[in-house]
Short mmCIF file of C-alpha atoms and ligand atoms in Angstrom, two decimals:
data_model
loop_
_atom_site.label_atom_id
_atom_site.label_comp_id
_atom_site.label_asym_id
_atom_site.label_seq_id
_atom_site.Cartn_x
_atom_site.Cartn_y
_atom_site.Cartn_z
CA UNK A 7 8.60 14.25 -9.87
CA UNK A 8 7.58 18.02 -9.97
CA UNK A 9 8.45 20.00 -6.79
CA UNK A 10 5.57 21.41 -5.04
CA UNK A 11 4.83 24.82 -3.75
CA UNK A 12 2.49 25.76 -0.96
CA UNK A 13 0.70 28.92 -1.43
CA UNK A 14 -0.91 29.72 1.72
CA UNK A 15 -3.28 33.04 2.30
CA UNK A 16 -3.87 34.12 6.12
CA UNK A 17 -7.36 35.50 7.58
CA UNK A 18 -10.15 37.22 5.15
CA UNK A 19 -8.64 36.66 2.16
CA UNK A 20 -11.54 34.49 0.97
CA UNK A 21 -13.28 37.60 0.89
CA UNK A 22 -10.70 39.15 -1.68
CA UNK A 23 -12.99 40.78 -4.81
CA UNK A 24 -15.93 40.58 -2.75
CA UNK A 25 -15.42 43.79 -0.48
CA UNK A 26 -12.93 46.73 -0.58
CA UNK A 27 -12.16 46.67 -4.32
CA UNK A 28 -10.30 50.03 -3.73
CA UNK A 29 -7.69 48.57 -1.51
CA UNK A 30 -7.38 44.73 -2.85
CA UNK A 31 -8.77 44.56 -6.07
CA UNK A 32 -11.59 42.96 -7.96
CA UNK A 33 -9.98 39.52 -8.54
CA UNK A 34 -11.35 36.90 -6.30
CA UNK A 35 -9.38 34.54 -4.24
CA UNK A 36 -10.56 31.62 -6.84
CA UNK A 37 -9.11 33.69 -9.89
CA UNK A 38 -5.57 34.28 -8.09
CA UNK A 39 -5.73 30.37 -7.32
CA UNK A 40 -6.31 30.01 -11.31
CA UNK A 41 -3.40 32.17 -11.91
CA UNK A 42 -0.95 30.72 -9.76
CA UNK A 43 -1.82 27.22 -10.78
CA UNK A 44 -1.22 28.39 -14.12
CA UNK A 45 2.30 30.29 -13.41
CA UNK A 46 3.09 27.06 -11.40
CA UNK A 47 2.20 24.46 -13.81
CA UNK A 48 4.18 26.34 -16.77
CA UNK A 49 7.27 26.42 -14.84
CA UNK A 50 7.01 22.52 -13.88
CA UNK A 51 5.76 23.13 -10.06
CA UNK A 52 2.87 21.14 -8.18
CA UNK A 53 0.88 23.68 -6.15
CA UNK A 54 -1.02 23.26 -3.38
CA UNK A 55 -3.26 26.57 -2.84
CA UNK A 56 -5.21 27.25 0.61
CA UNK A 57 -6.83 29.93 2.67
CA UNK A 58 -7.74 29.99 6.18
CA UNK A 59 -9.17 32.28 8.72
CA UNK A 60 -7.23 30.13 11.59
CA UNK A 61 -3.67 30.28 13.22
CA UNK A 62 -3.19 27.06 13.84
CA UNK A 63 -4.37 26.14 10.59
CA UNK A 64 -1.88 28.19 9.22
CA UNK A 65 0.73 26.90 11.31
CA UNK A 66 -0.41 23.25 10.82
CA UNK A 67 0.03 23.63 7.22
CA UNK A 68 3.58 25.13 7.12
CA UNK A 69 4.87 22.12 9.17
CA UNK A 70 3.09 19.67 6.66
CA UNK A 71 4.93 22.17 3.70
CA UNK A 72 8.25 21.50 5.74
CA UNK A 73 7.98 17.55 4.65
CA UNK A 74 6.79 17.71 1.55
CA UNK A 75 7.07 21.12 0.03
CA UNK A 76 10.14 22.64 -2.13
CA UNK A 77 9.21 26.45 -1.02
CA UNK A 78 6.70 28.26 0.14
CA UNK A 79 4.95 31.58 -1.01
CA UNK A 80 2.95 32.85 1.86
CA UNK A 81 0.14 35.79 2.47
CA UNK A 82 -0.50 35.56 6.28
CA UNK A 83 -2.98 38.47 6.35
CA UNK A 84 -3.06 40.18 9.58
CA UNK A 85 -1.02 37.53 11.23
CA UNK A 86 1.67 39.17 9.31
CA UNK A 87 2.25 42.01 11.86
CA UNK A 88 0.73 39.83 15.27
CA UNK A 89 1.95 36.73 15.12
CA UNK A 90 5.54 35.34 16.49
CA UNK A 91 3.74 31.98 16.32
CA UNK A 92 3.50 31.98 12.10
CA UNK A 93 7.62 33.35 11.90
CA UNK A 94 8.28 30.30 14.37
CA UNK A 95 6.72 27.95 12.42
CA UNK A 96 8.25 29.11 8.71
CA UNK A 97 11.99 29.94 10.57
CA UNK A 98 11.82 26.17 11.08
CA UNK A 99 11.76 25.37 7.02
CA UNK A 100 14.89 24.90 5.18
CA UNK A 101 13.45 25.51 1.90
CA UNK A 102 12.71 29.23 0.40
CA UNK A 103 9.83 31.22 1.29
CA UNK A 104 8.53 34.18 0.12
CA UNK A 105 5.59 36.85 1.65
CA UNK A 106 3.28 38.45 -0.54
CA UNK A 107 0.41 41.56 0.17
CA UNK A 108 -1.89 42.91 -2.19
CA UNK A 109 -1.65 46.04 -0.85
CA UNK A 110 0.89 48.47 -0.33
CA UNK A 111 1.08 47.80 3.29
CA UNK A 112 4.02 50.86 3.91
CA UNK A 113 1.69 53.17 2.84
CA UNK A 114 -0.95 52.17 5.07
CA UNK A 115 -1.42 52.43 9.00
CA UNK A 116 1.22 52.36 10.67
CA UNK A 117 0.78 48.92 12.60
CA UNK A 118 0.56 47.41 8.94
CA UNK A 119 4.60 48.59 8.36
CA UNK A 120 6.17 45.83 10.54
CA UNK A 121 5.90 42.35 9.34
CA UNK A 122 7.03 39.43 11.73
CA UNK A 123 7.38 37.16 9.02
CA UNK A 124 9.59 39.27 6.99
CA UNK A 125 12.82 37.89 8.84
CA UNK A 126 11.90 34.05 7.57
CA UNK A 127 11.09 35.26 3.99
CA UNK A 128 13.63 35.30 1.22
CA UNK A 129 12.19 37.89 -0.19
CA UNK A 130 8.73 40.35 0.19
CA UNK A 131 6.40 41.60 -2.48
CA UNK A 132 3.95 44.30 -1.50
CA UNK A 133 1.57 46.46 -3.60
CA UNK A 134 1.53 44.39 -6.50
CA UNK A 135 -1.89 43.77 -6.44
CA UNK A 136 -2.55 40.04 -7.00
CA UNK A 137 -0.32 39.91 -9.53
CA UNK A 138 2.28 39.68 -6.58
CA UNK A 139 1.28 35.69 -5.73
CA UNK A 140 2.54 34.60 -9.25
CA UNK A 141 5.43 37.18 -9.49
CA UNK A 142 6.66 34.98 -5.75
CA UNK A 143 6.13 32.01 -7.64
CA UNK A 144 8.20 32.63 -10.56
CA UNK A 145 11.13 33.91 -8.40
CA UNK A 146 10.52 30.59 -5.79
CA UNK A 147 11.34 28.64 -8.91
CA UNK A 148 14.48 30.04 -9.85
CA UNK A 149 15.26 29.89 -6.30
CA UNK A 150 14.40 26.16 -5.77
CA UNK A 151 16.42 25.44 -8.88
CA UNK A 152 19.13 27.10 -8.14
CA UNK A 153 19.01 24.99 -4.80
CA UNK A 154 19.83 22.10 -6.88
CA UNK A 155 18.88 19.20 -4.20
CA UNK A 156 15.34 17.55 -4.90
CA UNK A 157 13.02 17.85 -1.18
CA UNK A 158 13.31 15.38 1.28
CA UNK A 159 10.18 13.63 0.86
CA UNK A 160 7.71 11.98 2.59
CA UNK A 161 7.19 8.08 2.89
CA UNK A 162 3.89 6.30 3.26
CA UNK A 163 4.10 2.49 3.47
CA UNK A 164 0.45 1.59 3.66
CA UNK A 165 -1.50 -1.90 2.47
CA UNK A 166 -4.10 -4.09 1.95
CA UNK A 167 -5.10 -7.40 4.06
CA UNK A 168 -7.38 -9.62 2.34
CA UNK A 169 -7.68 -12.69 0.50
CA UNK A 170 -8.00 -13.29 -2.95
CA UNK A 171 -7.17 -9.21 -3.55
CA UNK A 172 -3.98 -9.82 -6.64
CA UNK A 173 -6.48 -7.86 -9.05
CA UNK A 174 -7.08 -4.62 -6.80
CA UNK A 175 -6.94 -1.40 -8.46
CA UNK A 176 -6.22 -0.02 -4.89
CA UNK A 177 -2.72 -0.41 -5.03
CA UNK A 178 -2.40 1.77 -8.42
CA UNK A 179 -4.70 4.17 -7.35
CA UNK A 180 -3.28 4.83 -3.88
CA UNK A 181 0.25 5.00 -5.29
CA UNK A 182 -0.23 7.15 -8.54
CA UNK A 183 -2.19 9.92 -6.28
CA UNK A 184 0.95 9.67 -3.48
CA UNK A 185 3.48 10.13 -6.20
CA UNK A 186 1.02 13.23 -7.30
CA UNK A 187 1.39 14.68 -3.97
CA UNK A 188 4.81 14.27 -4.16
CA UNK A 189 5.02 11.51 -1.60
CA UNK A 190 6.93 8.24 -1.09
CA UNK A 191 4.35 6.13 -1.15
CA UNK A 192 3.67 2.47 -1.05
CA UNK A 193 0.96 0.08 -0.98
CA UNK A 194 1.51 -3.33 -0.62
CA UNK A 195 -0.97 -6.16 -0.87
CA UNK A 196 -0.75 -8.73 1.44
CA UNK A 197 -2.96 -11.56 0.32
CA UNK A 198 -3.87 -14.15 2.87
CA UNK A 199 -4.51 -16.62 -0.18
CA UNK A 200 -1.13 -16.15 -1.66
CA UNK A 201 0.55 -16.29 1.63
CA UNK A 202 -0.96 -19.57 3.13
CA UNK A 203 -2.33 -18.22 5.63
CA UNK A 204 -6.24 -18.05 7.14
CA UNK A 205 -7.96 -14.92 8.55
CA UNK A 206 -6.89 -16.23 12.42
CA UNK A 207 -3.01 -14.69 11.43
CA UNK A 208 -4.54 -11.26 10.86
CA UNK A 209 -3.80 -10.20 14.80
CA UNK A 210 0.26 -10.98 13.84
CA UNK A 211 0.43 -9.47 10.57
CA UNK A 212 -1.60 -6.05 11.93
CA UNK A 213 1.25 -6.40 14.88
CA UNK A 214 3.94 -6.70 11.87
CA UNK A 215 2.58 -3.85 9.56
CA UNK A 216 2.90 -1.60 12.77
CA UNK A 217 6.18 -3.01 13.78
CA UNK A 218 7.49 -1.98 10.13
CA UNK A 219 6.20 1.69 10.43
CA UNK A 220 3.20 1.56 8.52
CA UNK A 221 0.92 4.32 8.32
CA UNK A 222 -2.51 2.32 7.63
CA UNK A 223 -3.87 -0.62 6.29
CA UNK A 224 -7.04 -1.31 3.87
CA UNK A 225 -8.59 -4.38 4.96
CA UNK A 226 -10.88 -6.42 3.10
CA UNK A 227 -12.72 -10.09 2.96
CA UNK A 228 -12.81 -12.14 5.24
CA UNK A 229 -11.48 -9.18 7.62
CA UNK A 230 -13.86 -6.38 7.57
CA UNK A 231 -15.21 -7.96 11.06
CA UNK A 232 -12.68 -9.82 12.48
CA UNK A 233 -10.20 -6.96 12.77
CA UNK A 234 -12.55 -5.08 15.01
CA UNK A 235 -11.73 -6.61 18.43
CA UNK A 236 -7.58 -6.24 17.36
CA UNK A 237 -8.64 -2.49 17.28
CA UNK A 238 -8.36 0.45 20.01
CA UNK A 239 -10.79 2.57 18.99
CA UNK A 240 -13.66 3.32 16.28
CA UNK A 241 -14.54 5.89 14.28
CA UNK A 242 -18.75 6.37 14.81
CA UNK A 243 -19.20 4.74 11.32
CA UNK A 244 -17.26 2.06 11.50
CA UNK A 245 -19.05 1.43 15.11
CA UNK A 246 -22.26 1.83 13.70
CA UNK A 247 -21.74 -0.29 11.02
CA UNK A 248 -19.85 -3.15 12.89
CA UNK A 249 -17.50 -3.09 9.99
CA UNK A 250 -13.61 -1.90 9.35
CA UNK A 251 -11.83 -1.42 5.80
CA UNK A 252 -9.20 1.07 6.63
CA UNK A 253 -6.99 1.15 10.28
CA UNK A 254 -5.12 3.94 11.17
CA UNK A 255 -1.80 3.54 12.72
CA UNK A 256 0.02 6.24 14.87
CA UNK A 257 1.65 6.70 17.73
CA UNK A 258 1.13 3.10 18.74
CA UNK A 259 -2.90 3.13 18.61
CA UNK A 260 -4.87 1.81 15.64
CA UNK A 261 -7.84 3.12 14.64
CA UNK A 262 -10.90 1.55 12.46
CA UNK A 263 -12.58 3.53 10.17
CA UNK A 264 -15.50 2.66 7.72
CA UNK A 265 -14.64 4.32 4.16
CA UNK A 266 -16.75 2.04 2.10
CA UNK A 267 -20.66 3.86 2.79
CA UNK A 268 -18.81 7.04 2.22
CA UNK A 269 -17.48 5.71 -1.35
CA UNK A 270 -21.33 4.63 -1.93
CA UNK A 271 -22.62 7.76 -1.02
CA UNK A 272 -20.30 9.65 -3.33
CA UNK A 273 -20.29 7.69 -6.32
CA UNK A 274 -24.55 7.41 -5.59
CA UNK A 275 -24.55 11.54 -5.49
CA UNK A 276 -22.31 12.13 -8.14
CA UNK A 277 -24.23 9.30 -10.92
CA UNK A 278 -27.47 9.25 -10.49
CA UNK A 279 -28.12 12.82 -8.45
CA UNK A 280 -31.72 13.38 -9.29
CA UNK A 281 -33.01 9.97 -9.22
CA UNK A 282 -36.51 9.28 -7.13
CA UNK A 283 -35.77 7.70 -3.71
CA UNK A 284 -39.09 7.00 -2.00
CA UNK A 285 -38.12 3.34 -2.32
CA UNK A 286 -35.54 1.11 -2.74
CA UNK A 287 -34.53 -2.58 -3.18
CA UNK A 288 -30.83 -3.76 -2.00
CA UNK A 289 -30.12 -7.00 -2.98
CA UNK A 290 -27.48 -8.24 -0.22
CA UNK A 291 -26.78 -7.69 3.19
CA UNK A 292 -22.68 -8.86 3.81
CA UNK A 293 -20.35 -6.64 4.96
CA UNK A 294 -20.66 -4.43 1.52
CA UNK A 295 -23.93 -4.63 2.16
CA UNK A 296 -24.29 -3.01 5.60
CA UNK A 297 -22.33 0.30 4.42
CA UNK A 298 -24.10 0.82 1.14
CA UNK A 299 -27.64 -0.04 2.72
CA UNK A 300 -26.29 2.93 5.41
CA UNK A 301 -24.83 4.91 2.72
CA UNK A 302 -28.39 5.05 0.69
CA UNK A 303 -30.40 5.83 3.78
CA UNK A 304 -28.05 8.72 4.79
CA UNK A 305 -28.04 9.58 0.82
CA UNK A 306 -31.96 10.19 1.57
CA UNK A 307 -33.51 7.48 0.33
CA UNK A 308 -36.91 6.95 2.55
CA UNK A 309 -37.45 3.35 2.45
CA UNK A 310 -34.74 0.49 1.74
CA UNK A 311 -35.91 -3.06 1.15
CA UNK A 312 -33.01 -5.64 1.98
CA UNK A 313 -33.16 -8.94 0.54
CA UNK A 314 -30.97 -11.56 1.36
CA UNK A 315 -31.13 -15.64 1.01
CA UNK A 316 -29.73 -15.51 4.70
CA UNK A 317 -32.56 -14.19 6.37
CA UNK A 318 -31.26 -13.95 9.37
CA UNK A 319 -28.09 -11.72 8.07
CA UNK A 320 -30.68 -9.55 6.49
CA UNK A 321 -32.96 -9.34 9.57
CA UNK A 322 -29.45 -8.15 11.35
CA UNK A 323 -28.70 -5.48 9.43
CA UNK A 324 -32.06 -3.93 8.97
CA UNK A 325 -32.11 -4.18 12.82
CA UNK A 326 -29.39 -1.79 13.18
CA UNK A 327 -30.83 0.72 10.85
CA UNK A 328 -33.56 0.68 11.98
CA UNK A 329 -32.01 1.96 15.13
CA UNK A 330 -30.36 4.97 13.53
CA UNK A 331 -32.58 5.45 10.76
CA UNK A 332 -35.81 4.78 11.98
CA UNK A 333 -38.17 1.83 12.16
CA UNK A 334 -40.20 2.89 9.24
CA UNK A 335 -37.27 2.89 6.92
CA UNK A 336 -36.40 -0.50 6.63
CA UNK A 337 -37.91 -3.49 5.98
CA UNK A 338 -36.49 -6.94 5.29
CA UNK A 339 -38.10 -9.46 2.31
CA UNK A 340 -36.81 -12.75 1.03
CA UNK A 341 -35.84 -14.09 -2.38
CA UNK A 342 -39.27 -15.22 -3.55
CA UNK A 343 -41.01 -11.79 -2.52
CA UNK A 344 -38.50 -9.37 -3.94
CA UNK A 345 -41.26 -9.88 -7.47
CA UNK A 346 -43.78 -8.06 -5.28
CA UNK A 347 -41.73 -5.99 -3.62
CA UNK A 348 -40.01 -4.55 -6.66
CA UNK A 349 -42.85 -2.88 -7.83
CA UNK A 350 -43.08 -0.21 -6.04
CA UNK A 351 -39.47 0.68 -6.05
CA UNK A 352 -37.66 3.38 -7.76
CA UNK A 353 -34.12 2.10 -7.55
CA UNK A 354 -32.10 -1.32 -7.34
CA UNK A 355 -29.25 -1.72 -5.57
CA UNK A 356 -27.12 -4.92 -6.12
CA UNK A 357 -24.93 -5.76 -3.43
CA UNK A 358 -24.35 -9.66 -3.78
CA UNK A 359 -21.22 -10.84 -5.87
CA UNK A 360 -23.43 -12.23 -8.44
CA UNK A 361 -21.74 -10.37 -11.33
CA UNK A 362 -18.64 -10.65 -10.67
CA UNK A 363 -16.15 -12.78 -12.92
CA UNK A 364 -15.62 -15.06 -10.77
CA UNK A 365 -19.50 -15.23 -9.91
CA UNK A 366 -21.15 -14.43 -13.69
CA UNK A 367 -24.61 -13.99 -13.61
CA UNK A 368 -27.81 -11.92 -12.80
CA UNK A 369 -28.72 -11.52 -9.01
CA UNK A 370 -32.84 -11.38 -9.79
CA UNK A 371 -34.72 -12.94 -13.06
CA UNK A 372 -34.20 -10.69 -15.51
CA UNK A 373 -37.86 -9.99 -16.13
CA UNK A 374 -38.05 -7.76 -12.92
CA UNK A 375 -36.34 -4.88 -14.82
CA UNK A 376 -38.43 -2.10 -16.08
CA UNK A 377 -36.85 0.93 -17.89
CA UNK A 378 -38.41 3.40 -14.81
CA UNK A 379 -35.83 1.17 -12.42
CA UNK A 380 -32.36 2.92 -11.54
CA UNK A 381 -30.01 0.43 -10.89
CA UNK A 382 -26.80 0.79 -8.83
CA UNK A 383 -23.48 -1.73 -8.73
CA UNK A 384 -20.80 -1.95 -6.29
CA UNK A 385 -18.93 -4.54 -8.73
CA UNK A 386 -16.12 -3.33 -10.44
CA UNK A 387 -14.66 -6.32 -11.96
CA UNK A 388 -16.23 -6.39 -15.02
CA UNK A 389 -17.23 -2.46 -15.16
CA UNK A 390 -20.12 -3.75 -17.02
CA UNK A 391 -22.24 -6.73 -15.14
CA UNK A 392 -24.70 -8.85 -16.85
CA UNK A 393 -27.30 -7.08 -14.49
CA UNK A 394 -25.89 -3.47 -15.63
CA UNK A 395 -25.93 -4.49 -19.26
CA UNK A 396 -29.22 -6.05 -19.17
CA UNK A 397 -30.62 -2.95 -17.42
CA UNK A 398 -29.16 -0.66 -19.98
CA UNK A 399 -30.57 -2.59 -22.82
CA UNK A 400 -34.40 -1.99 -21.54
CA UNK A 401 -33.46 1.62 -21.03
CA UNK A 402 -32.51 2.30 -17.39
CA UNK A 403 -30.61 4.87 -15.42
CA UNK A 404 -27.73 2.97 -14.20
CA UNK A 405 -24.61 3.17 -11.63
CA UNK A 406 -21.22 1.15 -12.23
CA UNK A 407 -18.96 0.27 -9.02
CA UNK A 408 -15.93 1.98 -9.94
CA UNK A 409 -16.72 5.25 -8.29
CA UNK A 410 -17.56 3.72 -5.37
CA UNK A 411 -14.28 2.07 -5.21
CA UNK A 412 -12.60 5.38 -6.02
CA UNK A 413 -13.82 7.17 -3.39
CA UNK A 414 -13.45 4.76 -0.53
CA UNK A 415 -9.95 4.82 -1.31
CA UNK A 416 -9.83 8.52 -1.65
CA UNK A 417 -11.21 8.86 1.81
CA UNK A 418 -8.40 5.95 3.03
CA UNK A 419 -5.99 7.95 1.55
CA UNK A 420 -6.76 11.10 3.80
CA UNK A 421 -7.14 8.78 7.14
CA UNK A 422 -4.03 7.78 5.83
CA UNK A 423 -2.01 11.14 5.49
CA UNK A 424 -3.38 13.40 6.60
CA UNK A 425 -3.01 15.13 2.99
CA UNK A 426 -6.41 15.41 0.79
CA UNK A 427 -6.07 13.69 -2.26
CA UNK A 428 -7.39 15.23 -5.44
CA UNK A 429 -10.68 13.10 -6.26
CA UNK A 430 -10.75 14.15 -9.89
CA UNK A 431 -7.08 12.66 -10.79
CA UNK A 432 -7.92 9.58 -8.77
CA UNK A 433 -10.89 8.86 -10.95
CA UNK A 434 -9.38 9.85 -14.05
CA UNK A 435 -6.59 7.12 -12.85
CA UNK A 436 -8.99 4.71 -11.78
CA UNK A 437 -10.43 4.97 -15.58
CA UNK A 438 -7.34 4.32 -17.60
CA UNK A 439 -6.67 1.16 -14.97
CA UNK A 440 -10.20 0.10 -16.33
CA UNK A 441 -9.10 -2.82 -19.25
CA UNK A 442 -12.46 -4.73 -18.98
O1 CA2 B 19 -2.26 43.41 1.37
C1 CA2 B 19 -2.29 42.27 1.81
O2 CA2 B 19 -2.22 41.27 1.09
C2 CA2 B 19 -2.54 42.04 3.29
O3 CA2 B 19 -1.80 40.91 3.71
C3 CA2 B 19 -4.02 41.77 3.44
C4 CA2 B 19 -4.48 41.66 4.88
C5 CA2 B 19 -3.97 42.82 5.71
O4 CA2 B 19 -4.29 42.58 7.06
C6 CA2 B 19 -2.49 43.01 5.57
O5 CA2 B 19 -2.11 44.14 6.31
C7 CA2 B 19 -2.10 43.21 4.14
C8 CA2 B 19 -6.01 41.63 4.98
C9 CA2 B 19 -6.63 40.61 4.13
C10 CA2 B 19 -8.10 40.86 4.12
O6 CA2 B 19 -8.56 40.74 2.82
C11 CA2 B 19 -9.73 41.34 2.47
C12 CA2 B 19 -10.07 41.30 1.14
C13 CA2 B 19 -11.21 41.89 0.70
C14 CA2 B 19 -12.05 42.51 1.61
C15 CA2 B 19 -11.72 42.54 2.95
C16 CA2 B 19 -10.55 41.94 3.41
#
């Protein structure tokens, strides 16, 4: 596991190469984060890079450096000769830290030639130019080697309620990005099916999870709505959408959160960005269905169609849409109209499980395809459905599940610690995990 550095840069340095060339230089803040991601990854270090114009910020992030970083190389800006508040929070980490400035800041006024930080740093470069940040980081290397012990680090024991959930991909994903981070972190699955038990003993194993120090847990069929009353508070999504995958648990509260329309959403606006949206058929309205029917309406689509053999489930759903989306922008059909209804639309959405292995299949006769027709998955397992192959065959635009299943769990992953999670890795990840 590499040891990670922080490199943190205090107030207006995002405006570095975009005003006063004559004092800082005509690199921007983006090509000194190049460079000392470079420097780092040569000399075997993870790097985390930030900027902010905020104290606190600043502060917030040194204590999160103190439990997971190896050393710290730190431009605080102007806080460097104000602020008692920054020194306090960097005297308090046991690993090496070292201040950097552009600028010659002795040869400047004379409130710029005390630094407060100075007495918590191992060591100051000034007037380097930017060439100072990976100078620090080559010298924070030899100094975290020559420290010899590896950084405490820090644990995450997170999981996943559901039934039927042995084949997740969660699990893999959650834990290779942790490690990345340079976490201990673990994600157990704990299968209802596999354990005997029904969805009533959810109450006693959320009580055990957070009896056993667990940050969080995923939660999945035939939980999404059950867990809600066992909750003590909701984020607005997961109100809104009557629906919980991912709880929060700290300081003796647990919180439900709603990551699955935001996985939609992303996947949706990273694969098919320019696609029309005046209309839309969703096949589906479960508990997948509710977030990815909100997901495509907050995406911009104008008008969703939600089919559903339970009429009554569909008739639900479009109900509370409706009353945050507008009347006008859903409407509700059954099975034997979605013929005439499809013909006006620009995109499909399949939401049922028809598809998956266990349920092979196409959700609508196959005939209903036409090559103008996006078509969007949420099934991951196979990558390819019968209804995505079929579609790509006749020549449509087309949408797999995996990104949507990426991204919820990138979003779980930052409920979860606090720490954002690189969305690229997790995806490449998520790819080599795909065997289907
Ligand atoms: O020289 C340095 O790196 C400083 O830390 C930069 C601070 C200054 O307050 C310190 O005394 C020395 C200011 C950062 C503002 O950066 C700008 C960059 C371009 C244009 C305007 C401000």
């Amino acid at each position: 596991m590499n040891p990670i550095v922080y490199v943190l840069n205090g107030p207006n340095l995002n405006l570095l190469g975009k005003r006063e060339p004559k004092i800082y230089g005509h690199e921007t803040l983006a090509d000194v984060e190049a460079e000392c991601r470079r420097t780092a990854g040569e000399l075997g270090l993870g790097i985390e890079f930030r900027q902010t114009n905020a104290e606190f910020q600043l502060i917030d992030w040194i204590h999160e450096a103190r439990e997971r970083a190896a050393g710290i190389v730190i431009n605080p800006a102007a806080f460097t000769h104000t602020s008692v508040a920054v020194l306090d929070a960097l005297s308090a980490c046991e690993f090496p830290i070292l201040e950097v400035h552009i600028s010659n800041i002795h040869q400047r006024e004379e409130f710029r030639h005390h630094s407060f930080v100075s007495r918590a740093a191992a060591g100051v470069i000034c007037g380097f130019g930017t060439q100072g940040y990976p100078l620090a980081i080559q010298r924070l290397a030899r100094l975290i080697a020559s420290r010899g012990t590896p950084p405490i680090q820090r644990t995450f024991l997170v999981g996943l309620i559901g039934a039927g959930i042995q084949a997740s991909r969660t699990p893999g994903m959650h834990e290779r990005e942790g490690a990345a981070q340079g976490l201990r972190y673990v994600y157990k699955l704990i299968d209802l099916e596999t354990l005997g038990l029904g969805a009533d003993a959810l109450a006693d194993l959320i009580k055990a999870a957070e009896r056993m120090g667990f940050a969080g847990l995923n939660i999945t069929h035939p939980c999404k709505q059950s867990v809600i009353p066992l909750l003590s508070d909701l984020s607005d999504d997961a109100r809104a959408l009557g629906a919980v995958n991912t709880v929060v648990l700290k300081d003796g509260k647990r919180i439900g959160h709603n990551t699955d329309w935001f996985g939609f959403a992303e996947n949706f606006k990273r694969g098919l960005p320019d696609v029309r949206r005046d209309h839309v058929v969703q096949l589906g309205a479960g508990g997948a269905g509710s977030a990815v029917a909100h997901a495509a309406l907050t995406c911009g689509i104008k008008r969703l169609t939600i089919v559903d053999v339970a009429t009554d489930r569909a008739k639900s759903v479009a109900d509370g849409l409706a009353a945050r989306f507008g009347r006008d922008r859903v409407s509700v059909a059954t099975p034997p109209e979605v013929a005439a209804v499809i013909i006006t639309a620009d995109g499909l959405i399949n939401t049922t499980p028809i598809g998956m292995a266990k349920y092979p299949g196409l959700p609508l006769p196959a005939g209903l395809l036409r090559p103008d027709l996006w078509v969007a998955e949420i099934i991951y397992f196979p990558m390819e459905t019968e209804l995505l192959r079929t579609a790509r065959a006749l020549g449509c635009r087309t949408l797999d599940g995996g990104g949507m299943a990426v991204f919820q769990a990138v979003e779980a992953f930052r409920l979860f610690t606090g720490i954002n999670p690189d969305a690229e890795r997790m995806l490449q990840h998520f790819a080599t995990m795909s065997t289907d």
